[in-house]
Amino acid sequence: GENVEQHPSTLSVQEGDSAVIKCTYSDSASNYFPWYKQELGKRPQLIIDIRSNVGEKKDQRIAVTLNKTAKHFSLHITETQPEDSAVYFCAAPIQGAQKLVFGQGTRLTINP
Amino acid sequence: DTEVTQTPKHLVMGMTNKKSLKCEQHMGHRAMYWYKQKAKKPPELMFVYSYEKLSINESVPSRFSPECPNSSLLNLHLHALQPEDSALYLCASSRTSGTPSTDTQYFGPGTRLTVL
């Protein structure tokens, strides 16, 4: 079936370093790729998204890259800060269905 | 108003109870969603409403009954739940639910449900 694979499941980095989370998807028709951040006990919040007509999008310390040929997209966080600690989910739509499929999540811990 | 709101925040119910979860948005969105999220897992889609009509039911047991009274409100009626139904129930909305889905989904804070 259609799915989204996300790696790694946990990631620990030193404050100030960069973090990269990668996702692969199976539906070649997928054309929208959001990233959500979920802090403990809170709602998932959209932090950045990318559509298939571009290969990269950046918003301050956060960037997303997309490789449609290889069917993978990545989240890059630079100059990490303690408040970046959270679970991050990638997602992709299933073509012909009105739904997003989420990756399994990455628990990111920023060590001071 | 740019938020999705949900009530109650917490709910504890017995297996014979009937309760309802409520979701509201005033962003003019015409698609609304119910998700179930277990601990340390991603949100799992349950239902999609598009223009107040149920468009997707992900084979959810009938003890969960969704309702969309108008374009701003979404309810989830609960009856005869099981302990394994305990989870965070998230509502979301998006501008539309086109095919494929490319509109940003905005999530509510969720209702933490415990079934005893």
XYZ file of C-alpha atoms in Angstrom:
228
model
C 0.000 0.000 0.000
C 0.911 3.648 -0.057
C 3.190 4.636 2.762
C 5.729 7.147 3.984
C 8.913 5.985 5.670
C 10.712 8.343 8.045
C 14.238 8.092 9.484
C 15.663 8.242 12.029
C 13.108 7.450 14.710
C 15.190 9.285 17.306
C 17.835 11.956 16.870
C 19.947 13.678 19.482
C 22.128 16.663 18.584
C 24.116 19.284 20.446
C 22.640 22.741 20.653
C 23.838 24.792 17.733
C 24.404 21.808 15.466
C 22.211 20.851 12.512
C 19.557 18.133 12.366
C 18.335 16.302 9.267
C 15.284 14.055 9.041
C 14.501 12.101 5.879
C 11.303 10.677 4.414
C 10.596 8.520 1.399
C 7.223 8.049 -0.219
C 5.822 5.484 -2.610
C 3.185 7.350 -4.651
C 4.947 9.050 -7.549
C 1.909 11.289 -8.052
C 2.277 12.865 -4.589
C 2.858 16.592 -4.977
C 2.585 18.136 -1.516
C 4.875 17.405 1.444
C 4.231 19.023 4.823
C 6.282 18.740 8.004
C 4.609 18.926 11.401
C 6.160 19.525 14.810
C 4.434 18.080 17.855
C 5.571 19.041 21.326
C 4.616 16.833 24.243
C 0.902 17.115 24.951
C 0.354 19.600 22.134
C -1.207 19.568 18.691
C 0.793 18.865 15.525
C 1.762 22.224 14.026
C 2.810 22.804 10.446
C 6.341 24.173 10.325
C 7.064 24.063 6.616
C 5.746 22.441 3.469
C 6.863 22.056 -0.122
C 5.041 21.449 -3.361
C 6.481 19.443 -6.209
C 7.145 22.389 -8.483
C 10.162 23.402 -6.366
C 13.168 21.488 -5.077
C 13.887 23.470 -1.929
C 12.160 25.862 0.434
C 13.637 27.719 3.356
C 12.161 29.581 6.317
C 14.797 31.014 8.659
C 16.513 28.014 10.330
C 14.262 25.439 8.695
C 14.519 24.112 5.155
C 12.955 21.288 3.205
C 14.418 19.659 0.103
C 12.556 17.456 -2.351
C 13.904 14.914 -4.821
C 10.953 13.735 -6.907
C 13.037 11.328 -8.960
C 14.186 9.473 -5.878
C 10.865 10.075 -4.091
C 12.341 11.481 -0.936
C 12.240 14.756 0.966
C 14.171 15.989 3.957
C 13.822 18.478 6.803
C 16.903 20.469 7.751
C 17.125 22.453 10.979
C 20.224 24.598 11.448
C 21.566 26.237 14.618
C 19.344 24.024 16.735
C 17.920 25.373 19.989
C 16.392 23.604 23.020
C 12.911 24.617 21.891
C 13.394 22.559 18.731
C 13.077 19.424 20.877
C 9.845 17.709 19.777
C 8.510 14.925 17.573
C 8.564 15.749 13.869
C 6.239 14.091 11.346
C 6.494 14.185 7.585
C 3.451 13.471 5.418
C 2.435 12.962 1.806
C -0.940 12.706 0.100
C -2.245 9.592 -1.549
C -3.146 10.372 -5.163
C -6.856 10.077 -5.755
C -7.618 10.177 -2.032
C -8.322 13.138 0.186
C -5.867 12.096 2.831
C -2.350 12.539 4.093
C -0.223 9.606 5.121
C 2.134 10.410 7.983
C 5.589 9.051 8.638
C 6.224 7.309 11.952
C 7.822 10.388 13.481
C 11.277 11.428 14.675
C 11.874 12.343 18.283
C 14.453 15.141 18.185
C 16.327 16.015 21.360
C 18.580 19.070 21.539
C 21.247 18.712 24.197
C 22.435 21.956 25.844
C -9.946 33.423 14.005
C -7.184 31.149 12.777
C -7.560 28.248 15.145
C -9.283 24.919 15.381
C -10.810 24.403 18.814
C -11.849 21.172 20.480
C -13.859 20.337 23.584
C -13.478 18.778 26.021
C -9.712 18.703 26.579
C -9.967 15.543 28.635
C -12.676 12.901 28.833
C -12.950 9.799 30.980
C -15.797 7.450 30.170
C -16.965 3.975 30.954
C -17.614 1.359 28.322
C -21.385 1.838 28.577
C -21.358 5.635 28.361
C -22.337 7.835 25.461
C -20.318 10.988 24.949
C -19.491 13.438 22.166
C -16.366 15.271 21.096
C -16.737 18.667 19.474
C -14.597 20.570 17.007
C -15.038 24.064 15.635
C -13.256 26.271 13.113
C -14.071 29.720 11.756
C -11.527 29.893 8.975
C -14.076 29.165 6.251
C -12.540 25.755 5.653
C -14.752 23.264 3.854
C -12.903 20.082 4.805
C -12.733 18.688 8.324
C -11.033 15.589 9.646
C -10.978 13.305 12.661
C -7.718 11.592 13.580
C -6.824 9.179 16.358
C -3.336 9.342 17.838
C -1.908 6.729 20.180
C 1.173 7.499 22.241
C 4.396 7.697 20.228
C 2.525 7.114 16.961
C 1.514 9.390 14.069
C -2.036 10.657 13.662
C -4.236 8.029 12.045
C -7.072 9.237 9.833
C -10.594 8.199 10.823
C -13.028 10.372 8.842
C -13.039 13.170 6.271
C -15.909 15.555 5.671
C -15.919 17.626 2.523
C -18.572 20.332 2.156
C -20.427 18.821 5.120
C -20.633 15.405 3.503
C -18.761 12.336 4.705
C -16.244 11.525 1.995
C -13.882 9.103 3.731
C -14.494 6.540 6.471
C -11.303 4.601 7.131
C -13.198 1.458 8.160
C -13.777 2.888 11.627
C -15.934 0.773 13.997
C -19.535 1.918 14.261
C -19.082 2.803 17.942
C -17.578 6.002 16.519
C -20.172 8.117 14.720
C -19.180 11.406 13.072
C -21.500 14.292 12.364
C -21.016 17.589 10.554
C -23.972 19.859 11.421
C -22.582 22.797 9.424
C -19.390 23.955 7.772
C -17.858 25.150 11.057
C -18.684 22.249 13.352
C -17.656 18.632 13.541
C -18.760 16.154 16.177
C -17.666 12.647 17.046
C -20.248 10.633 18.936
C -18.897 7.834 21.101
C -20.831 4.816 22.338
C -19.823 1.493 23.889
C -16.115 2.185 23.525
C -13.366 -0.228 24.499
C -10.292 0.505 26.648
C -8.131 0.224 23.523
C -9.965 3.263 22.132
C -8.163 5.414 24.688
C -6.112 7.915 22.703
C -5.757 11.565 21.704
C -8.500 12.477 19.232
C -7.478 15.271 16.924
C -9.679 17.347 14.692
C -8.220 19.147 11.685
C -9.497 21.386 8.932
C -8.288 22.525 5.537
C -9.509 24.974 2.917
C -10.706 22.129 0.735
C -10.050 18.421 0.476
C -9.284 18.275 -3.190
C -7.869 15.264 -4.946
C -5.029 14.993 -4.316
C -5.032 16.677 -0.957
C -2.679 19.661 -1.145
C -4.262 22.131 1.239
C -2.623 22.609 4.606
C -4.347 20.822 7.432
C -4.572 22.728 10.713
C -4.990 20.676 13.846
C -6.957 21.352 16.990
C -5.418 20.708 20.433
C -7.132 17.349 20.735
C -9.271 15.558 23.302
C -7.446 13.111 25.543
C -9.885 10.207 25.908
C -9.619 7.508 28.546
C -12.003 4.557 28.430
C -12.276 2.612 31.668
